[in-house]
Each structure stands twice: as C-alpha cells, then as structure tokens.
Amino acid sequence: MVATRFALEESVEYATLGVCGLKVSRLCLGCMSYGISERGAHPWTLNEDDSRPFIRRALELGINFFDTSNSYSDGTSEEILGRAIRDFARRDEVVIATKVYYPTRKDPNGRGLSRKAILTEIDKSLSRLGTDYIDLYQIHRWDYSTPIQETLEALHDTVKAGKARYIGASSMFAWQFCKALYVADINGGTRFVSMQNHYNLLYREEERGNAGAVPGRRHRRAAMEPARTWALGP
Amino acid sequence: MAREWQIEPATKRAETDAFGKSLYAGIEDMDRKVVERVGEVAAARGVSRGQVALAWLLQKPAVTAPIIGATRIHHLEDAMGALSVKLSPEQIAALEERYVPHRVAGFA
C-alpha cells in the first residue's frame, strides 16, 4: 500500500466529473499501454511487471483516476490495473473507468452494445478488475446495429444492480451524444456524465458542432476526458 | 507533439499503432507548424513541450481530466508539472493560430 495523497494541498487538483458528484484528479492515467503485448492488437504495451510501477507512481502523485477498456490487450490491461489497485491502493479511494464495445470474442454477440453484450461484458470486466463495481462504465464507440434505447436501458440496469456507479460515452458525433442524453431523459434513465474524446492541439475537430462533442458537452454539462493528449507522444 | 518534429517513428508505439497513425495521416505539413509553436512556447516558459500541450487542454473549460499515457516514469512527473503551468491568452492564441481543419477520424 503506498501512501496515497489525495489532499488538495498536494500538487494534484481535483474536479467534479461534469455535473455528477464524482471527484477525479485533473489527470487520468490511461492504461492502454499496460497489457500483455502478445495478446490483443497493441504490440507496444508493457507487461505486468513493467506496468505496475506506473500505477504505483501515479497513486503517489495523487492521481486517483484510471482508465482502461475490456478490449485493451485482450482484457489483460484490466487485469493488470485491478491487481495493482488491490496491492497499492484502497479500492474506494480510486476511480476506475473501463469500456465496452469492441469485439472480445469471434461470435457476433461478443461485441457491440446490445443488452446481451453489455450484461455479459460488465461481469467479465468486474472479474478481470477484481472488484465489485466500476466507477465509470463507458461505451467505447457508437453501435449502429443496436437501438440506443436498448443500450441505455442495459447501462441503466448495470447502475441499478450496483455494478457501475456512473456511465460515460466516448468518440462519437455530437448529435449521437445529444440523442443519447435526450433518450435517457425522456425515459428517466441514467445519463452519460462524461465524454472521452480525441482532442489535442493537433486535432481540434471536437470544437465543431458537426463533428465532435464539445458543443453538445458544454450545453449539456457533461465532463470531458480527452484521450491522446500528446498526439503520438511522448 | 512532446518532441521536435521527426521523420522516423521515435517509439515502438509510433511504429506499430495503426489506428493512431490513421488519425494523423496526410496532414504532416500543417501539424508541423503547430508543433513548432509548442516548442516556442515551451522555450519561452522554460517548461517541456508535453507540459505546454497538457496545460493548453487543462485550461479549456470543457475539459475535466486529460488522459495521459506513460511508458517512462518521467512522463508521469512531467505531466503533473503541467498542472502548475498557466498559459497567457497570447500564448494560447499562438498555439491555436496555425491550426487548420482536419478530416474527422476515429469514430465508428
């Protein structure tokens, strides 16, 4: 267990994630680089022994926010993050975000955002992470083959079952995000609290209403957690 | 963006991240000008290029928490340093001035 320093007087600032009550550090450690390199689609990843010091150091620096996906390195990113959190932190003091959408199996239901896929994949993520709940459960992309009503109802059920605390979205057009918020609202369901998008000085298309989600996000007051913040660096 | 413009990929990820490459294909000449501005602001402020790039994001009202990747420990410490870098309006304008629209990429 490292001495985690979640005090505001330390160098990390914290912010609420959009209009929900969740407090996150102003930097999130992305865990796509941590995974078994022989598994999945990312040959650059660091294996477990080499990954753990980064999670530990992030905790020491006051980072409480960790992001991964069920698809990263065939699920091994979730496993590495879960074990490191168990060894170096207290579960309730960290915010774990993961995602669902990309294929995890070859059969046609082992992917996407159907009710069947979501309810299966969240249990597998919980098992790999070694935890009872995911703080922020995100849809990795828009699924054109599933009605958004079905996806949102399944996500709402994961929240009501205590398996997810909040739900978020990622990488979609502004109209899709706004539609999802609208559908959740008219059904009295759980709404997305965040948008994880691709935004940096070399890719600012998120600032356009017809491309990304920043205008929609600002209007609706969901949080934004941009990924690829260094644009193919460091 | 966190280092000077390079022709050859500098990391194994830069070499093998096919999706990442697709996000920046064909726009190198335009991006180079932005990267030069990042270097100029970093030099003027005495901070790293990566810190300038992160500080710009952190000052956007829409942004709550940029997601950082780290494969060297100093990446983490460098990123933390960005939290105390406050860019002036003139510096932000300089960083944004050379941007041109890019093809929308990365969605399903």
GROMACS .gro file of C-alpha atoms in nm:
model
  342
    1MET     CA    1   0.000   0.000   0.000
    2VAL     CA    2   0.151   0.332  -0.099
    3ALA     CA    3   0.082   0.643   0.097
    4THR     CA    4  -0.179   0.791  -0.131
    5ARG     CA    5  -0.201   1.164  -0.114
    6PHE     CA    6  -0.546   1.279  -0.201
    7ALA     CA    7  -0.517   1.607  -0.014
    8LEU     CA    8  -0.586   1.920  -0.212
    9GLU     CA    9  -0.273   2.089  -0.084
   10GLU     CA   10  -0.065   1.843  -0.284
   11SER     CA   11   0.016   1.916  -0.644
   12VAL     CA   12  -0.283   1.743  -0.799
   13GLU     CA   13  -0.606   1.931  -0.827
   14TYR     CA   14  -0.937   1.752  -0.826
   15ALA     CA   15  -1.254   1.834  -1.013
   16THR     CA   16  -1.605   1.700  -1.027
   17LEU     CA   17  -1.679   1.494  -1.335
   18GLY     CA   18  -1.931   1.715  -1.512
   19VAL     CA   19  -2.247   1.768  -1.308
   20CYS     CA   20  -2.227   1.443  -1.113
   21GLY     CA   21  -2.072   1.423  -0.767
   22LEU     CA   22  -1.772   1.211  -0.857
   23LYS     CA   23  -1.436   1.373  -0.779
   24VAL     CA   24  -1.143   1.293  -1.005
   25SER     CA   25  -0.786   1.411  -1.029
   26ARG     CA   26  -0.731   1.658  -1.312
   27LEU     CA   27  -0.512   1.399  -1.481
   28CYS     CA   28  -0.629   1.047  -1.557
   29LEU     CA   29  -0.381   0.765  -1.613
   30GLY     CA   30  -0.468   0.588  -1.936
   31CYS     CA   31  -0.386   0.218  -1.910
   32MET     CA   32  -0.386   0.124  -2.279
   33SER     CA   33  -0.007   0.091  -2.264
   34TYR     CA   34  -0.029  -0.169  -1.987
   35GLY     CA   35  -0.111  -0.519  -2.105
   36ILE     CA   36   0.038  -0.845  -2.226
   37SER     CA   37   0.196  -0.742  -2.556
   38GLU     CA   38   0.143  -1.082  -2.717
   39ARG     CA   39  -0.232  -1.054  -2.665
   40GLY     CA   40  -0.463  -0.818  -2.849
   41ALA     CA   41  -0.372  -0.551  -3.103
   42HIS     CA   42  -0.110  -0.340  -2.921
   43PRO     CA   43   0.244  -0.479  -2.953
   44TRP     CA   44   0.393  -0.175  -2.778
   45THR     CA   45   0.239  -0.250  -2.438
   46LEU     CA   46   0.439  -0.305  -2.120
   47ASN     CA   47   0.396  -0.639  -1.947
   48GLU     CA   48   0.270  -0.658  -1.590
   49ASP     CA   49   0.599  -0.626  -1.402
   50ASP     CA   50   0.693  -0.322  -1.608
   51SER     CA   51   0.346  -0.167  -1.582
   52ARG     CA   52   0.291  -0.179  -1.208
   53PRO     CA   53   0.544   0.095  -1.118
   54PHE     CA   54   0.345   0.344  -1.328
   55ILE     CA   55   0.020   0.278  -1.146
   56ARG     CA   56   0.200   0.296  -0.813
   57ARG     CA   57   0.376   0.620  -0.901
   58ALA     CA   58   0.053   0.775  -1.028
   59LEU     CA   59  -0.111   0.698  -0.693
   60GLU     CA   60   0.184   0.850  -0.509
   61LEU     CA   61   0.147   1.166  -0.716
   62GLY     CA   62  -0.220   1.195  -0.621
   63ILE     CA   63  -0.380   1.060  -0.938
   64ASN     CA   64  -0.698   0.876  -0.839
   65PHE     CA   65  -0.847   0.828  -1.188
   66PHE     CA   66  -0.756   0.526  -1.405
   67ASP     CA   67  -0.897   0.444  -1.748
   68THR     CA   68  -0.887   0.113  -1.933
   69SER     CA   69  -1.109  -0.097  -2.162
   70ASN     CA   70  -1.232  -0.452  -2.188
   71SER     CA   71  -1.063  -0.465  -2.529
   72TYR     CA   72  -0.714  -0.346  -2.438
   73SER     CA   73  -0.463  -0.628  -2.482
   74ASP     CA   74  -0.740  -0.888  -2.476
   75GLY     CA   75  -0.852  -0.788  -2.127
   76THR     CA   76  -0.508  -0.805  -1.969
   77SER     CA   77  -0.496  -0.427  -1.919
   78GLU     CA   78  -0.794  -0.460  -1.683
   79GLU     CA   79  -0.627  -0.750  -1.502
   80ILE     CA   80  -0.301  -0.559  -1.451
   81LEU     CA   81  -0.483  -0.246  -1.332
   82GLY     CA   82  -0.706  -0.444  -1.095
   83ARG     CA   83  -0.417  -0.627  -0.931
   84ALA     CA   84  -0.212  -0.309  -0.894
   85ILE     CA   85  -0.503  -0.122  -0.736
   86ARG     CA   86  -0.558  -0.411  -0.497
   87ASP     CA   87  -0.190  -0.409  -0.398
   88PHE     CA   88  -0.116  -0.037  -0.391
   89ALA     CA   89  -0.441   0.143  -0.301
   90ARG     CA   90  -0.777   0.115  -0.132
   91ARG     CA   91  -1.049   0.039  -0.382
   92ASP     CA   92  -1.291   0.302  -0.258
   93GLU     CA   93  -1.027   0.575  -0.286
   94VAL     CA   94  -0.974   0.532  -0.659
   95VAL     CA   95  -1.195   0.587  -0.963
   96ILE     CA   96  -1.181   0.304  -1.215
   97ALA     CA   97  -1.314   0.365  -1.566
   98THR     CA   98  -1.343   0.096  -1.831
   99LYS     CA   99  -1.530   0.048  -2.159
  100VAL     CA  100  -1.738  -0.186  -2.368
  101TYR     CA  101  -1.800  -0.211  -2.746
  102TYR     CA  102  -1.505  -0.369  -2.929
  103PRO     CA  103  -1.502  -0.744  -3.004
  104THR     CA  104  -1.393  -0.973  -2.724
  105ARG     CA  105  -1.494  -1.295  -2.899
  106LYS     CA  106  -1.541  -1.414  -3.257
  107ASP     CA  107  -1.914  -1.475  -3.236
  108PRO     CA  108  -2.145  -1.189  -3.338
  109ASN     CA  109  -2.269  -1.124  -2.985
  110GLY     CA  110  -1.919  -1.088  -2.842
  111ARG     CA  111  -1.908  -0.719  -2.934
  112GLY     CA  112  -2.120  -0.408  -2.959
  113LEU     CA  113  -2.371  -0.254  -2.723
  114SER     CA  114  -2.665  -0.494  -2.722
  115ARG     CA  115  -2.825  -0.579  -2.389
  116LYS     CA  116  -2.672  -0.926  -2.420
  117ALA     CA  117  -2.322  -0.793  -2.483
  118ILE     CA  118  -2.328  -0.527  -2.211
  119LEU     CA  119  -2.462  -0.752  -1.935
  120THR     CA  120  -2.205  -1.020  -2.018
  121GLU     CA  121  -1.910  -0.786  -2.067
  122ILE     CA  122  -1.958  -0.592  -1.743
  123ASP     CA  123  -1.938  -0.914  -1.543
  124LYS     CA  124  -1.620  -1.013  -1.726
  125SER     CA  125  -1.469  -0.670  -1.664
  126LEU     CA  126  -1.556  -0.690  -1.293
  127SER     CA  127  -1.392  -1.029  -1.276
  128ARG     CA  128  -1.073  -0.915  -1.453
  129LEU     CA  129  -1.054  -0.598  -1.241
  130GLY     CA  130  -1.118  -0.800  -0.925
  131THR     CA  131  -1.375  -0.551  -0.797
  132ASP     CA  132  -1.745  -0.534  -0.717
  133TYR     CA  133  -1.808  -0.216  -0.911
  134ILE     CA  134  -1.682   0.004  -1.191
  135ASP     CA  135  -1.691   0.376  -1.119
  136LEU     CA  136  -1.736   0.492  -1.478
  137TYR     CA  137  -1.862   0.245  -1.739
  138GLN     CA  138  -1.820   0.389  -2.088
  139ILE     CA  139  -1.935   0.294  -2.433
  140HIS     CA  140  -1.619   0.290  -2.645
  141ARG     CA  141  -1.793   0.380  -2.975
  142TRP     CA  142  -2.146   0.424  -3.114
  143ASP     CA  143  -2.310   0.095  -3.211
  144TYR     CA  144  -2.511   0.145  -3.531
  145SER     CA  145  -2.657  -0.206  -3.506
  146THR     CA  146  -2.828  -0.158  -3.167
  147PRO     CA  147  -3.101   0.095  -3.080
  148ILE     CA  148  -2.961   0.348  -2.834
  149GLN     CA  149  -3.271   0.288  -2.619
  150GLU     CA  150  -3.163  -0.074  -2.567
  151THR     CA  151  -2.804   0.026  -2.486
  152LEU     CA  152  -2.912   0.292  -2.237
  153GLU     CA  153  -3.157   0.063  -2.062
  154ALA     CA  154  -2.889  -0.206  -2.023
  155LEU     CA  155  -2.643   0.052  -1.889
  156HIS     CA  156  -2.910   0.187  -1.652
  157ASP     CA  157  -2.961  -0.168  -1.524
  158THR     CA  158  -2.588  -0.208  -1.455
  159VAL     CA  159  -2.608   0.105  -1.239
  160LYS     CA  160  -2.920  -0.015  -1.057
  161ALA     CA  161  -2.754  -0.353  -0.999
  162GLY     CA  162  -2.462  -0.175  -0.831
  163LYS     CA  163  -2.214  -0.290  -1.094
  164ALA     CA  164  -2.147   0.058  -1.230
  165ARG     CA  165  -2.161   0.388  -1.042
  166TYR     CA  166  -2.178   0.621  -1.344
  167ILE     CA  167  -2.191   0.579  -1.721
  168GLY     CA  168  -1.999   0.769  -1.988
  169ALA     CA  169  -1.957   0.791  -2.363
  170SER     CA  170  -1.659   0.804  -2.596
  171SER     CA  171  -1.570   0.903  -2.953
  172MET     CA  172  -1.896   0.985  -3.123
  173PHE     CA  173  -2.065   1.267  -3.312
  174ALA     CA  174  -2.228   1.545  -3.110
  175TRP     CA  175  -2.573   1.456  -3.244
  176GLN     CA  176  -2.531   1.099  -3.120
  177PHE     CA  177  -2.429   1.213  -2.774
  178CYS     CA  178  -2.717   1.460  -2.755
  179LYS     CA  179  -2.959   1.194  -2.873
  180ALA     CA  180  -2.838   0.957  -2.602
  181LEU     CA  181  -2.886   1.224  -2.334
  182TYR     CA  182  -3.232   1.305  -2.467
  183VAL     CA  183  -3.337   0.939  -2.479
  184ALA     CA  184  -3.212   0.885  -2.123
  185ASP     CA  185  -3.402   1.192  -2.003
  186ILE     CA  186  -3.736   1.107  -2.160
  187ASN     CA  187  -3.714   0.758  -2.012
  188GLY     CA  188  -3.598   0.873  -1.670
  189GLY     CA  189  -3.283   0.667  -1.713
  190THR     CA  190  -2.921   0.712  -1.614
  191ARG     CA  191  -2.746   0.970  -1.834
  192PHE     CA  192  -2.392   0.981  -1.955
  193VAL     CA  193  -2.184   1.204  -1.730
  194SER     CA  194  -1.874   1.218  -1.948
  195MET     CA  195  -1.736   1.217  -2.299
  196GLN     CA  196  -1.395   1.065  -2.363
  197ASN     CA  197  -1.291   1.209  -2.694
  198HIS     CA  198  -0.987   1.273  -2.910
  199TYR     CA  199  -0.878   1.630  -2.851
  200ASN     CA  200  -0.541   1.798  -2.853
  201LEU     CA  201  -0.359   2.086  -3.025
  202LEU     CA  202  -0.324   1.878  -3.344
  203TYR     CA  203  -0.684   1.757  -3.354
  204ARG     CA  204  -0.943   2.016  -3.255
  205GLU     CA  205  -1.236   1.895  -3.460
  206GLU     CA  206  -1.418   1.839  -3.130
  207GLU     CA  207  -1.467   2.215  -3.121
  208ARG     CA  208  -1.704   2.192  -3.421
  209GLY     CA  209  -2.072   2.126  -3.369
  210ASN     CA  210  -2.100   1.895  -3.667
  211ALA     CA  211  -1.801   1.678  -3.583
  212GLY     CA  212  -1.726   1.612  -3.221
  213ALA     CA  213  -1.898   1.653  -2.891
  214VAL     CA  214  -1.760   1.968  -2.727
  215PRO     CA  215  -2.052   2.199  -2.810
  216GLY     CA  216  -2.300   1.933  -2.704
  217ARG     CA  217  -2.100   1.866  -2.394
  218ARG     CA  218  -2.087   2.228  -2.291
  219HIS     CA  219  -2.455   2.274  -2.347
  220ARG     CA  220  -2.544   1.961  -2.155
  221ARG     CA  221  -2.271   1.995  -1.895
  222ALA     CA  222  -2.118   1.651  -1.911
  223ALA     CA  223  -1.749   1.618  -1.834
  224MET     CA  224  -1.484   1.574  -2.099
  225GLU     CA  225  -1.182   1.349  -2.062
  226PRO     CA  226  -0.974   1.386  -2.376
  227ALA     CA  227  -0.751   1.096  -2.481
  228ARG     CA  228  -0.438   1.102  -2.699
  229THR     CA  229  -0.347   1.423  -2.529
  230TRP     CA  230   0.010   1.419  -2.655
  231ALA     CA  231  -0.078   1.318  -3.013
  232LEU     CA  232   0.157   1.027  -3.070
  233GLY     CA  233   0.395   1.134  -2.799
  234PRO     CA  234   0.572   1.119  -2.561
  235MET     CA  235   0.393   1.693  -3.005
  236ALA     CA  236   0.607   1.628  -2.698
  237ARG     CA  237   0.926   1.630  -2.900
  238GLU     CA  238   1.066   1.805  -3.205
  239TRP     CA  239   0.928   1.707  -3.543
  240GLN     CA  240   1.074   1.374  -3.656
  241ILE     CA  241   1.054   1.179  -3.978
  242GLU     CA  242   1.129   0.839  -3.826
  243PRO     CA  243   0.898   0.694  -3.558
  244ALA     CA  244   1.056   0.754  -3.218
  245THR     CA  245   0.884   0.480  -3.019
  246LYS     CA  246   0.758   0.130  -3.076
  247ARG     CA  247   0.406   0.265  -3.040
  248ALA     CA  248   0.463   0.531  -3.307
  249GLU     CA  249   0.581   0.250  -3.532
  250THR     CA  250   0.303   0.000  -3.464
  251ASP     CA  251  -0.008   0.192  -3.357
  252ALA     CA  252  -0.200   0.159  -3.683
  253PHE     CA  253  -0.512   0.334  -3.550
  254GLY     CA  254  -0.308   0.621  -3.412
  255LYS     CA  255  -0.136   0.667  -3.748
  256SER     CA  256  -0.470   0.680  -3.928
  257LEU     CA  257  -0.571   0.978  -3.712
  258TYR     CA  258  -0.285   1.193  -3.841
  259ALA     CA  259  -0.239   1.070  -4.200
  260GLY     CA  260  -0.168   1.326  -4.469
  261ILE     CA  261  -0.162   1.640  -4.258
  262GLU     CA  262   0.200   1.644  -4.153
  263ASP     CA  263   0.287   1.981  -4.306
  264MET     CA  264   0.003   2.153  -4.124
  265ASP     CA  265   0.077   1.987  -3.794
  266ARG     CA  266   0.444   2.072  -3.811
  267LYS     CA  267   0.362   2.443  -3.776
  268VAL     CA  268   0.162   2.380  -3.459
  269VAL     CA  269   0.439   2.164  -3.316
  270GLU     CA  270   0.685   2.448  -3.381
  271ARG     CA  271   0.464   2.683  -3.180
  272VAL     CA  272   0.453   2.431  -2.895
  273GLY     CA  273   0.832   2.437  -2.894
  274GLU     CA  274   0.843   2.817  -2.895
  275VAL     CA  275   0.602   2.849  -2.602
  276ALA     CA  276   0.785   2.576  -2.411
  277ALA     CA  277   1.117   2.755  -2.460
  278ALA     CA  278   0.969   3.090  -2.357
  279ARG     CA  279   0.819   2.941  -2.041
  280GLY     CA  280   1.109   2.710  -1.956
  281VAL     CA  281   0.882   2.405  -1.940
  282SER     CA  282   0.862   2.091  -2.151
  283ARG     CA  283   0.667   2.061  -2.475
  284GLY     CA  284   0.443   1.798  -2.323
  285GLN     CA  285   0.359   2.032  -2.038
  286VAL     CA  286   0.256   2.303  -2.283
  287ALA     CA  287   0.029   2.062  -2.470
  288LEU     CA  288  -0.134   1.945  -2.147
  289ALA     CA  289  -0.159   2.293  -1.996
  290TRP     CA  290  -0.349   2.407  -2.306
  291LEU     CA  291  -0.602   2.125  -2.255
  292LEU     CA  292  -0.630   2.186  -1.881
  293GLN     CA  293  -0.724   2.549  -1.943
  294LYS     CA  294  -1.015   2.457  -2.175
  295PRO     CA  295  -1.335   2.500  -1.969
  296ALA     CA  296  -1.485   2.188  -2.129
  297VAL     CA  297  -1.202   1.963  -2.012
  298THR     CA  298  -1.215   1.788  -1.675
  299ALA     CA  299  -0.929   1.538  -1.687
  300PRO     CA  300  -0.694   1.477  -1.980
  301ILE     CA  301  -0.596   1.113  -2.009
  302ILE     CA  302  -0.221   1.063  -2.017
  303GLY     CA  303  -0.027   0.762  -2.130
  304ALA     CA  304   0.307   0.686  -1.968
  305THR     CA  305   0.573   0.433  -2.062
  306ARG     CA  306   0.856   0.607  -1.877
  307ILE     CA  307   0.822   0.725  -1.519
  308HIS     CA  308   0.931   1.076  -1.608
  309HIS     CA  309   0.623   1.104  -1.833
  310LEU     CA  310   0.408   1.096  -1.518
  311GLU     CA  311   0.614   1.350  -1.333
  312ASP     CA  312   0.631   1.574  -1.638
  313ALA     CA  313   0.253   1.557  -1.676
  314MET     CA  314   0.199   1.652  -1.312
  315GLY     CA  315   0.412   1.960  -1.373
  316ALA     CA  316   0.161   2.077  -1.633
  317LEU     CA  317  -0.094   2.139  -1.356
  318SER     CA  318   0.102   2.443  -1.241
  319VAL     CA  319   0.163   2.586  -1.590
  320LYS     CA  320  -0.086   2.864  -1.664
  321LEU     CA  321  -0.062   2.986  -2.021
  322SER     CA  322  -0.130   3.350  -2.106
  323PRO     CA  323  -0.404   3.441  -2.356
  324GLU     CA  324  -0.130   3.539  -2.601
  325GLN     CA  325   0.040   3.201  -2.564
  326ILE     CA  326  -0.290   3.019  -2.614
  327ALA     CA  327  -0.355   3.226  -2.925
  328ALA     CA  328  -0.009   3.142  -3.059
  329LEU     CA  329  -0.066   2.771  -3.002
  330GLU     CA  330  -0.404   2.781  -3.177
  331GLU     CA  331  -0.323   3.017  -3.463
  332ARG     CA  332  -0.172   2.770  -3.711
  333TYR     CA  333  -0.435   2.501  -3.675
  334VAL     CA  334  -0.630   2.408  -3.988
  335PRO     CA  335  -0.931   2.174  -4.003
  336HIS     CA  336  -0.853   1.804  -4.009
  337ARG     CA  337  -1.051   1.516  -4.151
  338VAL     CA  338  -1.285   1.385  -3.882
  339ALA     CA  339  -1.145   1.048  -3.782
  340GLY     CA  340  -1.171   0.787  -3.513
  341PHE     CA  341  -1.545   0.743  -3.484
  342ALA     CA  342  -1.727   0.416  -3.553
   0.00000   0.00000   0.00000
